[in-house]
Short mmCIF file of C-alpha atoms in Angstrom, two decimals:
data_model
loop_
_atom_site.label_atom_id
_atom_site.label_comp_id
_atom_site.label_asym_id
_atom_site.label_seq_id
_atom_site.Cartn_x
_atom_site.Cartn_y
_atom_site.Cartn_z
CA MET I 1 37.40 -1.85 20.83
CA ALA I 2 34.89 -2.21 23.67
CA ILE I 3 33.01 -5.40 23.68
CA ARG I 4 29.34 -4.55 23.31
CA SER I 5 26.65 -5.91 25.39
CA ILE I 6 23.25 -7.92 23.22
CA LEU I 7 21.14 -4.78 24.25
CA GLU I 8 23.45 -2.87 22.68
CA LEU I 9 24.26 -4.78 19.92
CA GLU I 10 20.81 -5.30 19.08
CA ARG I 11 20.11 -1.03 19.61
CA ASP I 12 22.91 -0.52 17.11
CA THR I 13 21.97 -2.99 14.58
CA VAL I 14 18.24 -2.37 14.69
CA ARG I 15 19.13 1.44 14.54
CA LYS I 16 21.47 1.05 11.39
CA VAL I 17 18.96 -1.15 9.61
CA THR I 18 16.31 1.21 9.99
CA LYS I 19 18.61 4.31 8.75
CA ARG I 20 19.90 2.56 5.71
CA LEU I 21 16.71 0.99 4.36
CA LEU I 22 13.57 2.63 6.01
CA PRO I 23 13.80 6.37 4.43
CA PHE I 24 14.92 4.99 0.72
CA LEU I 25 12.26 2.16 0.62
CA PHE I 26 9.85 4.90 2.04
CA ILE I 27 10.81 6.90 -0.91
CA CYS I 28 9.93 4.67 -3.38
CA PHE I 29 6.92 3.76 -2.12
CA PHE I 30 5.83 6.89 -1.91
CA ILE I 31 6.37 7.62 -5.34
CA SER I 32 4.61 4.33 -6.19
CA ILE I 33 1.40 5.27 -4.62
CA LEU I 34 1.84 8.80 -6.21
CA ASP I 35 1.92 7.40 -9.37
CA ARG I 36 -0.83 4.93 -8.59
CA VAL I 37 -3.38 7.07 -7.09
CA ASN I 38 -2.78 10.49 -8.98
CA ILE I 39 -5.26 9.03 -11.37
CA SER I 40 -7.86 10.43 -9.12
CA PHE I 41 -7.12 13.96 -9.44
CA ALA I 42 -6.21 13.72 -13.23
CA ALA I 43 -9.68 12.71 -13.40
CA LEU I 44 -10.57 16.66 -12.11
CA GLN I 45 -9.91 17.20 -15.71
CA MET I 46 -8.78 14.53 -17.75
CA ASN I 47 -12.32 13.01 -17.75
CA ALA I 48 -13.83 16.28 -19.06
CA ASP I 49 -11.39 16.45 -21.71
CA LEU I 50 -11.61 13.19 -23.05
CA GLY I 51 -15.05 12.71 -22.72
CA PHE I 52 -14.88 9.93 -19.79
CA SER I 53 -17.72 9.26 -17.88
CA ASN I 54 -17.79 8.00 -13.69
CA THR I 55 -17.90 4.64 -15.18
CA VAL I 56 -15.10 4.80 -17.93
CA PHE I 57 -13.09 6.11 -15.32
CA GLY I 58 -14.02 3.57 -12.56
CA ILE I 59 -13.12 0.94 -14.82
CA GLY I 60 -9.94 2.49 -16.34
CA ALA I 61 -8.70 3.30 -12.46
CA GLY I 62 -9.70 -0.16 -11.61
CA ILE I 63 -8.13 -2.22 -14.49
CA PHE I 64 -4.82 -1.53 -12.86
CA PHE I 65 -5.30 -4.03 -10.54
CA PHE I 66 -6.15 -6.69 -12.81
CA GLY I 67 -2.54 -7.05 -14.10
CA TYR I 68 -1.27 -6.19 -10.43
CA PHE I 69 -3.22 -9.56 -9.76
CA LEU I 70 -1.80 -11.66 -12.82
CA LEU I 71 1.97 -10.97 -12.33
CA GLU I 72 2.17 -10.24 -8.65
CA VAL I 73 2.75 -13.97 -7.38
CA PRO I 74 5.02 -14.71 -10.57
CA GLY I 75 6.95 -11.36 -9.82
CA SER I 76 7.46 -12.71 -6.56
CA ALA I 77 9.01 -16.00 -7.35
CA VAL I 78 10.80 -14.11 -9.94
CA MET I 79 12.26 -11.68 -6.98
CA ALA I 80 13.11 -14.64 -4.67
CA LYS I 81 15.57 -15.69 -7.77
CA VAL I 82 16.68 -12.58 -9.14
CA GLY I 83 17.26 -10.66 -5.68
CA ALA I 84 15.34 -7.74 -4.37
CA ARG I 85 17.44 -5.15 -5.77
CA LYS I 86 17.43 -5.69 -9.40
CA TRP I 87 13.40 -6.50 -9.52
CA ILE I 88 12.75 -3.35 -7.48
CA CYS I 89 14.93 -1.62 -10.00
CA ARG I 90 13.17 -3.01 -13.06
CA ILE I 91 9.67 -2.39 -11.53
CA MET I 92 10.31 1.35 -10.98
CA VAL I 93 11.74 1.77 -14.17
CA SER I 94 9.28 0.17 -16.44
CA TRP I 95 6.57 1.96 -14.13
CA GLY I 96 7.96 4.88 -14.40
CA ILE I 97 8.00 4.98 -18.19
CA LEU I 98 4.18 3.83 -18.26
CA ALA I 99 3.09 6.45 -16.12
CA ILE I 100 4.55 9.03 -18.62
CA ILE I 101 2.87 7.46 -21.25
CA MET I 102 -0.53 8.01 -19.55
CA ALA I 103 0.02 11.87 -20.29
CA PHE I 104 -0.64 11.05 -24.03
CA ILE I 105 -4.10 8.84 -23.99
CA GLN I 106 -6.86 9.80 -26.03
CA THR I 107 -9.25 7.14 -25.90
CA SER I 108 -10.97 4.79 -23.11
CA TRP I 109 -9.05 1.94 -24.67
CA GLN I 110 -5.76 3.62 -24.28
CA PHE I 111 -6.70 4.47 -21.08
CA TYR I 112 -7.61 0.71 -20.00
CA ILE I 113 -4.24 -0.52 -21.69
CA ILE I 114 -1.82 1.80 -20.32
CA ARG I 115 -3.77 1.30 -16.85
CA PHE I 116 -3.36 -2.40 -17.29
CA LEU I 117 0.25 -2.45 -17.83
CA LEU I 118 0.89 -0.39 -15.19
CA GLY I 119 -0.70 -2.76 -13.20
CA VAL I 120 1.70 -5.43 -14.51
CA ALA I 121 4.53 -3.80 -14.37
CA GLU I 122 4.31 -2.67 -10.57
CA ALA I 123 3.40 -6.18 -9.93
CA SER I 124 5.25 -7.62 -6.62
CA PHE I 125 6.97 -4.64 -6.03
CA TYR I 126 4.63 -4.44 -2.50
CA PRO I 127 5.33 -8.02 -1.31
CA CYS I 128 8.93 -7.45 -2.66
CA MET I 129 9.46 -4.73 -0.09
CA VAL I 130 7.63 -6.35 2.84
CA HIS I 131 9.64 -9.60 2.05
CA TYR I 132 12.87 -7.51 2.34
CA LEU I 133 12.34 -5.61 5.30
CA SER I 134 11.41 -9.16 7.14
CA GLY I 135 14.50 -10.27 6.33
CA PHE I 136 16.33 -7.52 8.24
CA TYR I 137 14.08 -7.22 11.33
CA GLN I 138 13.14 -9.65 14.08
CA THR I 139 9.34 -10.34 14.36
CA LYS I 140 8.78 -7.47 17.43
CA TYR I 141 10.01 -4.97 15.12
CA HIS I 142 7.70 -6.22 11.81
CA ALA I 143 4.82 -4.22 12.61
CA ARG I 144 6.51 -0.78 13.51
CA ALA I 145 8.82 -1.15 10.66
CA ILE I 146 6.33 -2.13 8.29
CA ALA I 147 4.06 1.24 9.55
CA ALA I 148 6.77 3.60 9.15
CA PHE I 149 7.63 2.11 5.56
CA MET I 150 3.77 1.98 4.96
CA LEU I 151 3.54 5.84 6.18
CA ALA I 152 4.06 6.79 2.32
CA ILE I 153 0.47 5.50 1.49
CA PRO I 154 -1.16 8.17 3.20
CA GLY I 155 2.19 10.44 2.86
CA ALA I 156 1.52 9.96 -1.04
CA ASN I 157 -1.87 11.24 -0.52
CA ALA I 158 -1.23 14.01 2.08
CA LEU I 159 1.69 15.67 -0.11
CA GLY I 160 0.53 14.32 -3.31
CA SER I 161 -2.88 15.93 -3.01
CA PRO I 162 -1.89 19.52 -2.61
CA LEU I 163 0.93 18.59 -5.68
CA SER I 164 -1.55 17.12 -8.25
CA THR I 165 -3.79 19.89 -7.68
CA PHE I 166 -1.27 22.75 -8.38
CA LEU I 167 0.53 20.54 -11.56
CA ILE I 168 -3.05 20.40 -13.07
CA GLY I 169 -3.10 23.96 -13.21
CA ILE I 170 -0.12 24.05 -15.08
CA GLU I 171 -0.81 24.21 -18.85
CA GLY I 172 2.15 24.76 -21.92
CA LEU I 173 3.93 23.06 -24.80
CA GLY I 174 0.21 22.09 -26.04
CA LEU I 175 -0.18 20.10 -22.72
CA ALA I 176 -3.11 20.01 -20.37
CA GLY I 177 -2.90 20.36 -16.71
CA TRP I 178 -3.01 16.45 -15.76
CA GLN I 179 -0.90 15.73 -18.71
CA TRP I 180 2.20 17.70 -16.96
CA MET I 181 1.03 15.96 -13.76
CA PHE I 182 1.58 12.37 -14.91
CA ILE I 183 5.08 13.46 -16.59
CA ILE I 184 6.50 15.38 -13.44
CA GLU I 185 5.01 12.81 -10.88
CA ALA I 186 6.43 9.85 -13.00
CA LEU I 187 10.03 10.94 -13.72
CA PRO I 188 11.55 10.30 -10.05
CA ALA I 189 10.33 6.84 -10.27
CA VAL I 190 12.59 6.14 -13.29
CA ILE I 191 15.59 8.04 -11.29
CA LEU I 192 15.11 5.59 -8.24
CA GLY I 193 14.80 2.93 -9.93
CA GLY I 194 18.51 3.28 -11.28
CA ILE I 195 19.59 4.42 -7.74
CA CYS I 196 18.13 1.34 -6.22
CA TYR I 197 20.44 -1.12 -8.29
CA PHE I 198 23.48 0.40 -6.64
CA TYR I 199 21.80 1.32 -2.98
CA LEU I 200 20.34 -2.21 -1.81
CA THR I 201 21.99 -5.13 -0.86
CA ASP I 202 20.07 -8.78 -1.40
CA SER I 203 21.24 -10.25 2.08
CA ILE I 204 22.70 -9.52 5.22
CA GLU I 205 25.80 -11.37 4.28
CA LYS I 206 26.17 -8.71 1.60
CA ALA I 207 25.15 -5.54 3.93
CA HIS I 208 28.60 -3.65 3.81
CA TRP I 209 26.97 -1.11 6.09
CA LEU I 210 26.83 -3.27 8.61
CA ASP I 211 30.03 -4.92 10.82
CA ASN I 212 30.69 -8.27 10.96
CA GLU I 213 29.42 -8.42 14.51
CA GLU I 214 26.21 -6.72 13.98
CA LYS I 215 26.03 -9.04 10.85
CA ASN I 216 26.58 -12.19 12.80
CA TRP I 217 23.98 -11.37 15.30
CA LEU I 218 21.33 -10.38 13.06
CA ILE I 219 21.74 -13.63 11.16
CA GLU I 220 21.83 -15.76 14.25
CA THR I 221 18.77 -14.02 15.67
CA LEU I 222 16.58 -14.45 12.72
CA ASN I 223 17.79 -18.11 12.43
CA ILE I 224 16.62 -19.04 15.93
CA GLU I 225 13.33 -16.97 15.31
CA GLN I 226 12.61 -19.32 12.62
CA LYS I 227 13.42 -22.32 14.47
CA VAL I 228 11.10 -21.32 17.00
CA LYS I 229 7.92 -21.28 14.47
CA GLN I 230 7.90 -25.18 14.07
CA ASP I 231 5.28 -24.72 11.70
CA VAL I 232 7.10 -22.80 9.56
CA LYS I 233 9.60 -25.21 8.84
CA HIS I 234 7.41 -27.97 6.77
CA TYR I 235 6.07 -25.04 4.46
CA MET I 236 7.28 -24.82 0.72
CA PHE I 237 6.33 -22.05 -1.20
CA MET I 238 3.43 -23.93 -3.20
CA GLU I 239 2.23 -25.21 0.00
CA ALA I 240 1.90 -21.67 1.80
CA LEU I 241 -0.15 -20.54 -1.05
CA LYS I 242 -2.76 -23.39 -0.50
CA ASP I 243 -2.66 -22.39 3.74
CA LYS I 244 -6.35 -21.66 4.72
CA THR I 245 -5.45 -18.62 6.62
CA VAL I 246 -3.44 -17.36 3.95
CA LEU I 247 -6.56 -17.72 1.53
CA TRP I 248 -8.71 -16.21 4.51
CA LEU I 249 -6.13 -13.56 4.91
CA SER I 250 -6.37 -12.66 0.86
CA VAL I 251 -10.16 -12.77 1.10
CA SER I 252 -10.36 -10.42 4.07
CA TYR I 253 -7.80 -8.25 2.18
CA PHE I 254 -10.27 -8.12 -0.91
CA PHE I 255 -13.20 -6.99 0.63
CA TRP I 256 -10.66 -4.39 2.46
CA MET I 257 -9.13 -3.07 -1.02
CA MET I 258 -12.57 -3.16 -2.46
CA GLY I 259 -13.64 -0.55 0.09
CA TYR I 260 -10.48 1.05 0.39
CA TYR I 261 -9.86 1.99 -3.20
CA GLY I 262 -13.44 2.50 -4.06
CA ILE I 263 -12.83 6.12 -1.64
CA ASN I 264 -9.37 6.50 -2.64
CA MET I 265 -9.85 6.86 -6.57
CA PHE I 266 -13.00 8.99 -6.21
CA LEU I 267 -11.98 11.06 -3.05
CA PRO I 268 -11.21 14.12 -5.24
CA THR I 269 -14.60 13.77 -6.89
CA ILE I 270 -16.58 12.78 -3.77
CA SER I 271 -14.92 15.79 -2.04
CA GLN I 272 -15.43 17.97 -4.94
CA ALA I 273 -19.04 17.24 -4.92
CA ILE I 274 -19.37 17.35 -0.98
CA SER I 275 -18.05 21.08 -1.30
CA ALA I 276 -19.70 22.23 -4.11
CA THR I 277 -22.06 24.58 -2.18
CA ALA I 278 -19.35 26.23 -0.23
CA SER I 279 -17.15 27.57 -3.18
CA ILE I 280 -13.89 25.59 -2.25
CA SER I 281 -11.22 26.61 -5.19
CA LEU I 282 -9.36 23.24 -6.54
CA GLN I 283 -6.22 24.06 -4.50
CA SER I 284 -7.83 24.69 -1.44
CA LEU I 285 -9.31 21.42 -1.63
CA GLY I 286 -6.06 19.72 -2.48
CA TRP I 287 -4.93 20.97 1.13
CA ILE I 288 -7.81 19.80 2.84
CA ILE I 289 -7.89 16.27 1.42
CA GLY I 290 -3.82 16.61 1.98
CA LEU I 291 -4.94 17.11 5.73
CA LEU I 292 -6.94 14.21 6.02
CA TYR I 293 -4.20 11.76 4.45
CA PHE I 294 -1.62 13.33 7.29
CA ILE I 295 -3.95 13.10 10.00
CA SER I 296 -4.26 9.23 8.73
CA MET I 297 -0.52 8.99 8.93
CA ILE I 298 -0.20 9.66 12.39
CA VAL I 299 -3.01 7.34 13.32
CA MET I 300 -1.26 4.38 11.29
CA LEU I 301 1.94 5.01 12.92
CA LEU I 302 0.34 4.83 16.47
CA VAL I 303 -1.53 1.71 15.73
CA GLY I 304 1.72 -0.08 14.52
CA ASN I 305 3.38 0.88 17.70
CA HIS I 306 0.47 -0.31 19.61
CA SER I 307 0.10 -3.78 17.75
CA ASP I 308 3.90 -4.41 18.52
CA LYS I 309 3.96 -2.96 21.97
CA THR I 310 0.92 -5.52 22.56
CA GLN I 311 1.78 -8.30 19.84
CA GLU I 312 -1.64 -8.52 18.97
CA ARG I 313 -2.81 -8.05 15.33
CA PRO I 314 -6.12 -9.29 14.26
CA TRP I 315 -8.67 -6.94 16.67
CA HIS I 316 -6.41 -4.14 15.97
CA VAL I 317 -7.19 -4.65 12.24
CA ALA I 318 -10.85 -5.22 12.64
CA GLY I 319 -11.21 -2.35 15.27
CA CYS I 320 -9.71 -0.14 12.77
CA LEU I 321 -11.71 -1.53 9.83
CA VAL I 322 -14.97 -0.66 11.57
CA ILE I 323 -14.24 2.47 12.49
CA SER I 324 -13.39 3.28 8.82
CA ALA I 325 -16.60 1.79 8.10
CA LEU I 326 -18.69 3.79 10.16
CA GLY I 327 -17.00 7.43 9.12
CA LEU I 328 -17.57 6.47 5.64
CA MET I 329 -21.36 5.88 6.34
CA ALA I 330 -21.68 9.22 8.64
CA ALA I 331 -19.57 11.09 6.05
CA THR I 332 -22.55 10.46 3.78
CA TYR I 333 -25.56 11.14 5.93
CA VAL I 334 -23.92 14.61 7.34
CA ALA I 335 -22.63 15.65 4.04
CA ASP I 336 -26.34 17.91 3.29
CA ILE I 337 -25.96 19.26 6.91
CA ASN I 338 -22.59 20.47 7.14
CA ILE I 339 -19.62 20.07 4.91
CA TRP I 340 -17.12 20.47 7.63
CA LEU I 341 -18.79 17.97 9.42
CA ALA I 342 -18.32 15.37 6.58
CA PHE I 343 -14.83 16.08 6.30
CA ILE I 344 -14.17 15.07 9.75
CA PHE I 345 -16.05 11.73 9.23
CA LEU I 346 -14.22 11.47 6.21
CA ALA I 347 -10.94 11.94 8.27
CA VAL I 348 -11.89 9.13 10.64
CA ALA I 349 -12.66 6.71 7.73
CA LEU I 350 -9.43 7.34 6.47
CA CYS I 351 -7.70 6.88 9.76
CA GLY I 352 -9.40 3.52 10.21
CA ALA I 353 -8.82 2.39 6.40
CA PHE I 354 -4.96 3.36 6.85
CA GLY I 355 -4.41 2.27 10.53
CA ALA I 356 -5.50 -1.49 9.85
CA PHE I 357 -2.28 -1.85 7.53
CA PRO I 358 0.49 -2.45 10.07
CA PRO I 359 -1.16 -4.89 12.12
CA PHE I 360 -2.24 -6.73 9.37
CA TRP I 361 1.15 -7.61 7.51
CA ALA I 362 3.17 -8.29 10.30
CA ILE I 363 0.54 -11.63 10.54
CA PRO I 364 1.71 -13.65 7.78
CA PRO I 365 5.36 -13.44 8.72
CA SER I 366 3.94 -14.66 12.32
CA PHE I 367 3.63 -18.30 11.01
CA ILE I 368 5.14 -18.08 7.78
CA THR I 369 8.76 -17.06 6.72
CA GLY I 370 11.40 -17.42 3.89
CA ALA I 371 10.40 -17.80 0.30
CA ALA I 372 7.01 -19.39 1.82
CA ALA I 373 6.46 -16.01 3.34
CA GLY I 374 6.64 -13.94 0.13
CA GLY I 375 4.52 -16.40 -1.85
CA ALA I 376 1.88 -16.02 0.78
CA ILE I 377 2.17 -12.27 0.88
CA ALA I 378 2.03 -11.91 -2.76
CA LEU I 379 -0.89 -14.22 -2.63
CA ILE I 380 -2.52 -12.16 0.01
CA ASN I 381 -1.70 -8.86 -2.02
CA SER I 382 -2.61 -9.96 -5.69
CA ILE I 383 -5.76 -11.27 -4.48
CA GLY I 384 -6.64 -8.37 -2.44
CA ASN I 385 -5.60 -5.64 -4.84
CA LEU I 386 -8.13 -7.58 -7.34
CA GLY I 387 -10.30 -5.48 -4.99
CA GLY I 388 -9.06 -2.32 -6.28
CA PHE I 389 -10.71 -2.97 -9.59
CA PHE I 390 -14.26 -3.83 -8.38
CA GLY I 391 -14.34 -1.15 -5.58
CA PRO I 392 -13.99 2.14 -8.21
CA ALA I 393 -15.86 0.31 -11.07
CA ILE I 394 -18.98 -0.36 -8.57
CA VAL I 395 -18.40 2.95 -7.10
CA GLY I 396 -18.74 4.58 -10.71
CA TYR I 397 -21.75 2.46 -11.85
CA LEU I 398 -24.11 3.01 -8.72
CA LYS I 399 -23.07 6.87 -9.21
CA GLU I 400 -24.23 6.77 -12.84
CA LEU I 401 -27.15 4.65 -11.70
CA THR I 402 -28.35 6.65 -8.78
CA GLY I 403 -27.14 10.32 -9.38
CA SER I 404 -25.06 10.31 -6.27
CA PHE I 405 -22.50 8.65 -4.22
CA ASN I 406 -24.78 7.88 -1.03
CA THR I 407 -25.50 4.46 -2.43
CA ALA I 408 -22.18 3.68 -3.41
CA ILE I 409 -20.34 4.84 0.00
CA ALA I 410 -22.61 2.46 1.72
CA PHE I 411 -21.50 -0.46 -0.11
CA LEU I 412 -18.03 0.40 0.50
CA GLY I 413 -18.50 0.81 4.36
CA ILE I 414 -20.26 -2.93 4.08
CA SER I 415 -17.06 -4.33 2.65
CA MET I 416 -14.84 -2.73 5.13
CA LEU I 417 -17.24 -4.42 8.02
CA ALA I 418 -16.87 -7.67 6.37
CA SER I 419 -13.10 -7.74 6.20
CA GLY I 420 -12.92 -6.92 9.80
CA ILE I 421 -15.21 -9.84 10.40
CA ILE I 422 -13.55 -12.27 8.28
CA ILE I 423 -9.99 -11.27 9.61
CA VAL I 424 -10.86 -11.94 13.41
CA LEU I 425 -12.54 -15.14 12.76
CA SER I 426 -9.71 -16.59 10.39
CA ALA I 427 -7.38 -15.56 12.91
CA ARG I 428 -9.44 -17.41 16.13
CA LYS I 429 -8.98 -20.55 14.08
CA LYS I 430 -5.47 -20.34 12.98
CA GLN I 431 -5.05 -19.84 17.01
CA LYS I 432 -7.04 -23.08 18.01
CA GLU I 433 -4.93 -24.97 15.09
CA LEU I 434 -1.57 -23.89 16.66
CA ALA I 435 -2.77 -24.53 20.40
#
C-alpha cells in the first residue's frame, strides 16, 4: 500500500468524516427543526379550530424554550457521560412521540404543556450535535462543517413550508389537516432515533469507518490543537460556565433568538397578512416562504465558507445581524406599497439571521474545548434560546395590542441590532485578554 502524504491523509480523513457524519446529522437536525417550527403553519388552521388568540399562540410557541432552557446544561452533562449516540437516540424518540401527541391537543393548557415537554425532550440536542462534530474536525473546518450541518435550519423551513401547507390541506379519519401534519412530520424522528443508536460512534477510536492511519492522524492533530490553546487546559466544566465571554455570548444569542424566533414562528401569519390583498393561495404562499428560506440556505453556506477563509468570526456575525434587522424593518414599511418588495426584504432579513449561525458557533470551540466546550455551548444555547419564548410571546402581545405587526417587527429588529453590538464588544474584550 502506498504511503500517503500528510495532505493526502488530511484530505481523505476529512472527506470520510464529512461523508459519514454530515448527511445523517443533517437529516436528524432537519427533522428536529421541522417538528419545532411546523407549529407556525399549524396556526393557520389550529388557532381558528381551537379558538387560540395570537397571544395564546405566541406563549405556546415560545414556552417550548423554557423546557429547553431547564434541561439544556444538565442534558449536556448527561451526554458527556453516556455518549452522543445513546443521548441523541433518546432525544429523537421522545420528542417524536410528543410531537405526535401535539395532534390531539384541545385546550390552551394542553398546548402549553405539550410544547413545554417538547422543549424538555429536545434539550441539549443541538449542543450535543455541535460538540460531537467538533470532536471529529480540526478548528479550521469548524465553521464550514457547522454551516453544512446547520443548513438543516433554513432547509427544514424551505422544504417544510410547501410540505406543511400541503399537509394541512389533508383531512380524513376525523382529523383536521393540522393534526395530520403533526403526525406525519413527527414519525421520522422516532425512526431516525432508532437508527442513530447503531449508526453513530462515540469516539474517533471507535470509528470503524476510518482506517488506523486516519484515526491516529486525526487523534494526534486534535490533541496538538488543544495543546496550542494554552487557555483551554485550565478550564473545567463548571469554570467554562462562569467565563465572561461565554456569558456575553449567551446574552448576545438571547437577543438574536428573540428576534429570530419572533419572526420565524409568525412568518406564515405575517406573510398571509402581507399577501391578503393579492389573493395568493395557501399552497402558493408555502412555496414563496420556502423560496425565502432556500435563498437563506445559500447565503448561510457562503458566509460560513468566507468566515473560515478569513478566520474572522465576530464581524461576520454582527454584519449579518445588522442586515437582518434592516431587512425586517424595511419589509414593514414597504408592505403597503408593494407586497413583492416586502417579500424581498423578508428574504434579506432571513439571509442575515441564518448567515450569522456558522461564524457564531465557531467562536466557542476557538477558546474552549473538551467537556468544557460542551458545557459552554449548552449554556449559550439554553440562555439564548430562552429568547425563543420572549420573541413569539411579545410579537403575539404587540399584535393584539396594536392590531398590526409593525411595532412587533420593529422590536425584533432592535433585538437583532443589540445582539450584533454585544457580540463585537465581547469578542474585542476577549482578544485583549488573550493578547
